[in-house]
Amino acid sequence: VDKLGILERTKAITQIQSSLLAGYEHDFGKYSDKVSAQHIQAIFDNVPVQLSKNIDNSVKRFKFKGVIDKKSRYQALFGPIDWLEKCRLLSRCHPVDCAPSSPLSALTKDNIFKLFLFDVGLLGFMLGLSYKEHRDQGFSYKGYIAENFVQNELIAQGVGPTYSWEYARAEVEFLYKCDDGSIVPVEVKSGKRTRAKSLKAYVERYKPKTTVKLIGSTGSIEDKTALVLPLYYVSKVSQLLG
């Protein structure tokens, strides 16, 4: 593969991704009954679609209606969602709509959450995004791809389930609980612009000791109370915040 050009390498990667998805689909049927397998598949396929329908570059709560025919309530979809989550193919992020405090789990509802896919490469493949679209800095998908990336990195660090903050039209993508119990808002920006109205609204209401902005370019850690970091620095969040 190393000797191939970019187009050939891209084609080789998509073939691998297609094979992986076929393997997952086979496992859905192998480890569950026929009806459950269909429901698991429906939810798995629907998550990328709902992620792509983000508003203002921010992922919204997972909607149950329309995913499985004649089933529109969380109770009916709990089993397949839980199965996929235990297999680590999906992960949840629960919104908090009040003043954040520890434990964050006490401020959420079981049936209200966002769902993210475990791999951003497969996310793009399932949505049919081309290599050119991935390279296009102005393409509108960047927001939810970046948010899914940050979610996966936090989960990999053992930060899970994750939490976000919502109030009126303001939303901060993630809330990080430090070792001392304090809550740090984490804003995700896929582009180079660092302006964050929602983070400003959060700061004005709750005055956190530290804020974090993860952006699609180089950042700065000179101001320890208002960190602006490149997206990949999410892997260092635990070290920086404690």
mmCIF file of C-alpha atoms in Angstrom:
data_model
loop_
_atom_site.group_PDB
_atom_site.id
_atom_site.type_symbol
_atom_site.label_atom_id
_atom_site.label_comp_id
_atom_site.label_asym_id
_atom_site.label_seq_id
_atom_site.Cartn_x
_atom_site.Cartn_y
_atom_site.Cartn_z
ATOM 1 C CA VAL A 1 0.000 0.000 0.000
ATOM 2 C CA ASP A 2 2.939 2.377 0.716
ATOM 3 C CA LYS A 3 3.916 2.404 -2.970
ATOM 4 C CA LEU A 4 0.477 3.448 -4.167
ATOM 5 C CA GLY A 5 -0.658 6.979 -5.001
ATOM 6 C CA ILE A 6 -3.158 8.835 -2.850
ATOM 7 C CA LEU A 7 -6.173 7.753 -4.918
ATOM 8 C CA GLU A 8 -5.120 4.111 -4.821
ATOM 9 C CA ARG A 9 -4.458 4.297 -1.080
ATOM 10 C CA THR A 10 -7.843 5.892 -0.528
ATOM 11 C CA LYS A 11 -9.510 3.121 -2.509
ATOM 12 C CA ALA A 12 -7.642 0.481 -0.506
ATOM 13 C CA ILE A 13 -8.775 2.084 2.749
ATOM 14 C CA THR A 14 -12.425 2.177 1.670
ATOM 15 C CA GLN A 15 -12.224 -1.521 0.822
ATOM 16 C CA ILE A 16 -10.963 -2.241 4.329
ATOM 17 C CA GLN A 17 -13.708 -0.083 5.830
ATOM 18 C CA SER A 18 -16.341 -1.893 3.775
ATOM 19 C CA SER A 19 -14.995 -5.225 4.987
ATOM 20 C CA LEU A 20 -15.064 -4.055 8.607
ATOM 21 C CA LEU A 21 -18.689 -2.957 8.354
ATOM 22 C CA ALA A 22 -19.644 -6.275 6.766
ATOM 23 C CA GLY A 23 -17.986 -8.012 9.704
ATOM 24 C CA TYR A 24 -19.932 -5.959 12.223
ATOM 25 C CA GLU A 25 -23.184 -6.686 10.404
ATOM 26 C CA HIS A 26 -22.374 -10.391 10.529
ATOM 27 C CA ASP A 27 -21.702 -10.157 14.268
ATOM 28 C CA PHE A 28 -25.025 -8.411 14.868
ATOM 29 C CA GLY A 29 -26.760 -11.550 13.636
ATOM 30 C CA LYS A 30 -24.275 -13.946 15.200
ATOM 31 C CA TYR A 31 -24.680 -12.695 18.754
ATOM 32 C CA SER A 32 -28.403 -11.857 18.776
ATOM 33 C CA ASP A 33 -31.684 -13.127 17.352
ATOM 34 C CA LYS A 34 -32.938 -12.007 13.931
ATOM 35 C CA VAL A 35 -35.268 -9.250 15.139
ATOM 36 C CA SER A 36 -32.720 -7.843 17.584
ATOM 37 C CA ALA A 37 -30.047 -7.925 14.877
ATOM 38 C CA GLN A 38 -32.251 -5.839 12.590
ATOM 39 C CA HIS A 39 -32.846 -3.297 15.338
ATOM 40 C CA ILE A 40 -29.150 -3.154 16.210
ATOM 41 C CA GLN A 41 -28.292 -2.623 12.552
ATOM 42 C CA ALA A 42 -30.929 0.101 12.192
ATOM 43 C CA ILE A 43 -29.557 2.083 15.130
ATOM 44 C CA PHE A 44 -25.939 1.576 14.088
ATOM 45 C CA ASP A 45 -26.715 2.860 10.578
ATOM 46 C CA ASN A 46 -28.815 5.753 11.879
ATOM 47 C CA VAL A 47 -26.220 7.284 14.173
ATOM 48 C CA PRO A 48 -24.040 8.709 11.343
ATOM 49 C CA VAL A 49 -27.161 10.099 9.650
ATOM 50 C CA GLN A 50 -28.276 11.922 12.784
ATOM 51 C CA LEU A 51 -24.752 13.186 13.439
ATOM 52 C CA SER A 52 -24.656 14.709 9.961
ATOM 53 C CA LYS A 53 -27.874 16.632 10.632
ATOM 54 C CA ASN A 54 -26.191 18.853 13.192
ATOM 55 C CA ILE A 55 -27.378 22.426 13.667
ATOM 56 C CA ASP A 56 -24.886 25.293 14.041
ATOM 57 C CA ASN A 57 -22.068 22.720 13.806
ATOM 58 C CA SER A 58 -23.179 21.085 17.043
ATOM 59 C CA VAL A 59 -24.401 17.524 17.472
ATOM 60 C CA LYS A 60 -27.963 17.248 18.783
ATOM 61 C CA ARG A 61 -29.745 14.714 20.961
ATOM 62 C CA PHE A 62 -30.433 11.325 19.425
ATOM 63 C CA LYS A 63 -34.006 11.049 18.168
ATOM 64 C CA PHE A 64 -35.737 7.688 18.567
ATOM 65 C CA LYS A 65 -38.650 8.271 16.195
ATOM 66 C CA GLY A 66 -38.158 6.902 12.700
ATOM 67 C CA VAL A 67 -35.171 4.697 13.516
ATOM 68 C CA ILE A 68 -37.197 1.484 13.877
ATOM 69 C CA ASP A 69 -40.681 1.141 12.416
ATOM 70 C CA LYS A 70 -43.475 1.584 14.989
ATOM 71 C CA LYS A 71 -40.987 2.191 17.812
ATOM 72 C CA SER A 72 -40.521 5.779 18.932
ATOM 73 C CA ARG A 73 -39.721 5.589 22.642
ATOM 74 C CA TYR A 74 -36.458 5.017 24.459
ATOM 75 C CA GLN A 75 -37.755 1.923 26.224
ATOM 76 C CA ALA A 76 -38.209 0.198 22.867
ATOM 77 C CA LEU A 77 -34.693 1.065 21.685
ATOM 78 C CA PHE A 78 -32.840 0.655 24.967
ATOM 79 C CA GLY A 79 -31.791 -2.957 24.317
ATOM 80 C CA PRO A 80 -30.083 -2.414 20.931
ATOM 81 C CA ILE A 81 -28.466 0.854 22.063
ATOM 82 C CA ASP A 82 -27.156 -0.775 25.230
ATOM 83 C CA TRP A 83 -25.839 -3.741 23.198
ATOM 84 C CA LEU A 84 -23.928 -1.448 20.826
ATOM 85 C CA GLU A 85 -22.567 0.584 23.711
ATOM 86 C CA LYS A 86 -21.337 -2.484 25.584
ATOM 87 C CA CYS A 87 -19.611 -3.604 22.369
ATOM 88 C CA ARG A 88 -17.991 -0.137 22.302
ATOM 89 C CA LEU A 89 -19.350 0.644 18.858
ATOM 90 C CA LEU A 90 -21.337 3.610 20.192
ATOM 91 C CA SER A 91 -20.942 5.949 23.156
ATOM 92 C CA ARG A 92 -23.243 8.428 24.873
ATOM 93 C CA CYS A 93 -22.940 12.043 25.885
ATOM 94 C CA HIS A 94 -25.598 13.301 28.316
ATOM 95 C CA PRO A 95 -26.637 16.986 28.266
ATOM 96 C CA VAL A 96 -26.861 19.005 31.482
ATOM 97 C CA ASP A 97 -29.301 21.936 31.398
ATOM 98 C CA CYS A 98 -28.573 23.501 34.784
ATOM 99 C CA ALA A 99 -25.591 24.630 36.851
ATOM 100 C CA PRO A 100 -23.026 21.814 36.476
ATOM 101 C CA SER A 101 -21.791 20.155 39.653
ATOM 102 C CA SER A 102 -20.416 16.788 40.712
ATOM 103 C CA PRO A 103 -21.749 14.174 40.237
ATOM 104 C CA LEU A 104 -22.883 15.168 36.741
ATOM 105 C CA SER A 105 -24.844 11.935 36.399
ATOM 106 C CA ALA A 106 -27.333 13.262 38.964
ATOM 107 C CA LEU A 107 -28.232 16.124 36.604
ATOM 108 C CA THR A 108 -29.181 14.057 33.550
ATOM 109 C CA LYS A 109 -31.992 11.839 32.298
ATOM 110 C CA ASP A 110 -31.389 8.295 31.060
ATOM 111 C CA ASN A 111 -33.440 8.804 27.900
ATOM 112 C CA ILE A 112 -31.787 12.049 26.758
ATOM 113 C CA PHE A 113 -28.348 11.791 25.180
ATOM 114 C CA LYS A 114 -26.231 12.160 22.069
ATOM 115 C CA LEU A 115 -24.827 9.074 20.357
ATOM 116 C CA PHE A 116 -21.390 8.940 18.753
ATOM 117 C CA LEU A 117 -19.725 6.331 16.531
ATOM 118 C CA PHE A 118 -16.555 4.674 17.790
ATOM 119 C CA ASP A 119 -14.440 5.564 14.736
ATOM 120 C CA VAL A 120 -14.440 8.814 12.736
ATOM 121 C CA GLY A 121 -12.980 7.109 9.657
ATOM 122 C CA LEU A 122 -15.909 4.704 9.501
ATOM 123 C CA LEU A 123 -18.245 7.595 10.239
ATOM 124 C CA GLY A 124 -17.111 9.333 7.072
ATOM 125 C CA PHE A 125 -17.284 6.113 5.082
ATOM 126 C CA MET A 126 -20.832 5.343 6.227
ATOM 127 C CA LEU A 127 -21.885 8.825 5.107
ATOM 128 C CA GLY A 128 -20.170 8.437 1.754
ATOM 129 C CA LEU A 129 -17.750 11.319 2.326
ATOM 130 C CA SER A 130 -14.958 11.388 -0.235
ATOM 131 C CA TYR A 131 -11.273 12.062 0.366
ATOM 132 C CA LYS A 132 -11.675 15.431 -1.361
ATOM 133 C CA GLU A 133 -14.479 16.389 1.020
ATOM 134 C CA HIS A 134 -12.329 15.428 3.998
ATOM 135 C CA ARG A 135 -9.564 17.680 2.675
ATOM 136 C CA ASP A 136 -11.879 20.610 2.005
ATOM 137 C CA GLN A 137 -11.392 22.962 4.959
ATOM 138 C CA GLY A 138 -14.668 24.723 4.241
ATOM 139 C CA PHE A 139 -16.860 21.618 4.173
ATOM 140 C CA SER A 140 -19.708 21.819 6.669
ATOM 141 C CA TYR A 141 -19.188 18.344 8.125
ATOM 142 C CA LYS A 142 -16.203 19.463 10.154
ATOM 143 C CA GLY A 143 -18.223 20.254 13.287
ATOM 144 C CA TYR A 144 -19.658 16.841 14.018
ATOM 145 C CA ILE A 145 -16.543 15.003 12.835
ATOM 146 C CA ALA A 146 -14.480 17.039 15.300
ATOM 147 C CA GLU A 147 -16.996 16.511 18.107
ATOM 148 C CA ASN A 148 -17.076 12.762 17.485
ATOM 149 C CA PHE A 149 -13.257 12.724 17.507
ATOM 150 C CA VAL A 150 -13.116 14.480 20.875
ATOM 151 C CA GLN A 151 -15.772 12.141 22.274
ATOM 152 C CA ASN A 152 -13.758 9.087 21.226
ATOM 153 C CA GLU A 153 -10.542 10.474 22.704
ATOM 154 C CA LEU A 154 -12.239 11.172 26.034
ATOM 155 C CA ILE A 155 -13.743 7.679 26.093
ATOM 156 C CA ALA A 156 -10.287 6.222 25.350
ATOM 157 C CA GLN A 157 -8.982 8.053 28.438
ATOM 158 C CA GLY A 158 -11.661 6.448 30.575
ATOM 159 C CA VAL A 159 -13.810 9.585 30.722
ATOM 160 C CA GLY A 160 -17.225 8.106 30.193
ATOM 161 C CA PRO A 161 -20.046 8.595 29.899
ATOM 162 C CA THR A 162 -19.381 12.154 28.827
ATOM 163 C CA TYR A 163 -21.516 15.223 29.461
ATOM 164 C CA SER A 164 -22.350 18.460 27.649
ATOM 165 C CA TRP A 165 -24.102 21.682 28.697
ATOM 166 C CA GLU A 166 -27.208 23.216 27.130
ATOM 167 C CA TYR A 167 -29.123 26.356 28.020
ATOM 168 C CA ALA A 168 -31.568 28.073 25.661
ATOM 169 C CA ARG A 169 -29.639 28.178 22.358
ATOM 170 C CA ALA A 170 -26.207 27.977 23.969
ATOM 171 C CA GLU A 171 -24.319 24.692 24.066
ATOM 172 C CA VAL A 172 -20.871 23.672 25.261
ATOM 173 C CA GLU A 173 -19.881 20.349 23.736
ATOM 174 C CA PHE A 174 -18.256 18.742 26.780
ATOM 175 C CA LEU A 175 -17.961 19.098 30.537
ATOM 176 C CA TYR A 176 -14.817 17.697 32.149
ATOM 177 C CA LYS A 177 -14.765 16.852 35.840
ATOM 178 C CA CYS A 178 -11.386 17.419 37.475
ATOM 179 C CA ASP A 179 -9.967 15.375 40.340
ATOM 180 C CA ASP A 180 -11.046 18.054 42.811
ATOM 181 C CA GLY A 181 -14.655 17.837 41.581
ATOM 182 C CA SER A 182 -14.625 21.140 39.707
ATOM 183 C CA ILE A 183 -16.217 21.241 36.245
ATOM 184 C CA VAL A 184 -14.369 22.595 33.209
ATOM 185 C CA PRO A 185 -16.286 23.486 30.028
ATOM 186 C CA VAL A 186 -14.701 22.200 26.803
ATOM 187 C CA GLU A 187 -15.728 23.916 23.559
ATOM 188 C CA VAL A 188 -14.974 22.183 20.242
ATOM 189 C CA LYS A 189 -14.289 24.252 17.120
ATOM 190 C CA SER A 190 -13.468 22.426 13.894
ATOM 191 C CA GLY A 191 -11.997 25.491 12.172
ATOM 192 C CA LYS A 192 -9.406 28.126 12.992
ATOM 193 C CA ARG A 193 -11.853 30.647 14.447
ATOM 194 C CA THR A 194 -11.802 30.642 18.231
ATOM 195 C CA ARG A 195 -14.837 32.812 18.925
ATOM 196 C CA ALA A 196 -17.236 30.844 21.114
ATOM 197 C CA LYS A 197 -20.523 32.511 22.109
ATOM 198 C CA SER A 198 -21.763 29.497 24.061
ATOM 199 C CA LEU A 199 -18.575 29.258 26.091
ATOM 200 C CA LYS A 200 -18.842 32.975 26.855
ATOM 201 C CA ALA A 201 -22.421 32.455 28.069
ATOM 202 C CA TYR A 202 -21.268 29.569 30.279
ATOM 203 C CA VAL A 203 -18.455 31.648 31.784
ATOM 204 C CA GLU A 204 -20.774 34.557 32.521
ATOM 205 C CA ARG A 205 -23.227 32.280 34.343
ATOM 206 C CA TYR A 206 -20.908 29.952 36.272
ATOM 207 C CA LYS A 207 -17.433 31.552 36.309
ATOM 208 C CA PRO A 208 -15.385 28.327 36.043
ATOM 209 C CA LYS A 209 -11.748 28.410 37.155
ATOM 210 C CA THR A 210 -10.622 27.114 33.749
ATOM 211 C CA THR A 211 -12.026 26.853 30.228
ATOM 212 C CA VAL A 212 -10.825 24.848 27.235
ATOM 213 C CA LYS A 213 -11.289 25.477 23.526
ATOM 214 C CA LEU A 214 -10.206 22.727 21.127
ATOM 215 C CA ILE A 215 -9.708 24.151 17.639
ATOM 216 C CA GLY A 216 -8.671 23.063 14.155
ATOM 217 C CA SER A 217 -5.317 24.864 14.278
ATOM 218 C CA THR A 218 -2.487 25.592 16.691
ATOM 219 C CA GLY A 219 -3.519 26.967 20.065
ATOM 220 C CA SER A 220 -1.925 28.373 23.196
ATOM 221 C CA ILE A 221 -1.440 27.233 26.790
ATOM 222 C CA GLU A 222 0.020 30.535 27.993
ATOM 223 C CA ASP A 223 -3.200 31.414 29.821
ATOM 224 C CA LYS A 224 -3.785 28.531 32.217
ATOM 225 C CA THR A 225 -7.339 29.687 32.924
ATOM 226 C CA ALA A 226 -8.423 29.834 29.258
ATOM 227 C CA LEU A 227 -6.668 27.099 27.323
ATOM 228 C CA VAL A 228 -6.879 27.201 23.520
ATOM 229 C CA LEU A 229 -5.552 23.917 22.140
ATOM 230 C CA PRO A 230 -5.413 22.050 18.820
ATOM 231 C CA LEU A 231 -7.998 19.278 18.580
ATOM 232 C CA TYR A 232 -5.467 16.489 18.992
ATOM 233 C CA TYR A 233 -4.513 17.901 22.393
ATOM 234 C CA VAL A 234 -7.686 16.394 23.771
ATOM 235 C CA SER A 235 -5.462 13.390 24.525
ATOM 236 C CA LYS A 236 -3.626 15.634 27.024
ATOM 237 C CA VAL A 237 -6.705 17.050 28.740
ATOM 238 C CA SER A 238 -6.440 14.731 31.741
ATOM 239 C CA GLN A 239 -2.810 15.739 32.280
ATOM 240 C CA LEU A 240 -3.504 19.456 31.892
ATOM 241 C CA LEU A 241 -6.631 19.623 34.039
ATOM 242 C CA GLY A 242 -6.131 16.810 36.533
#
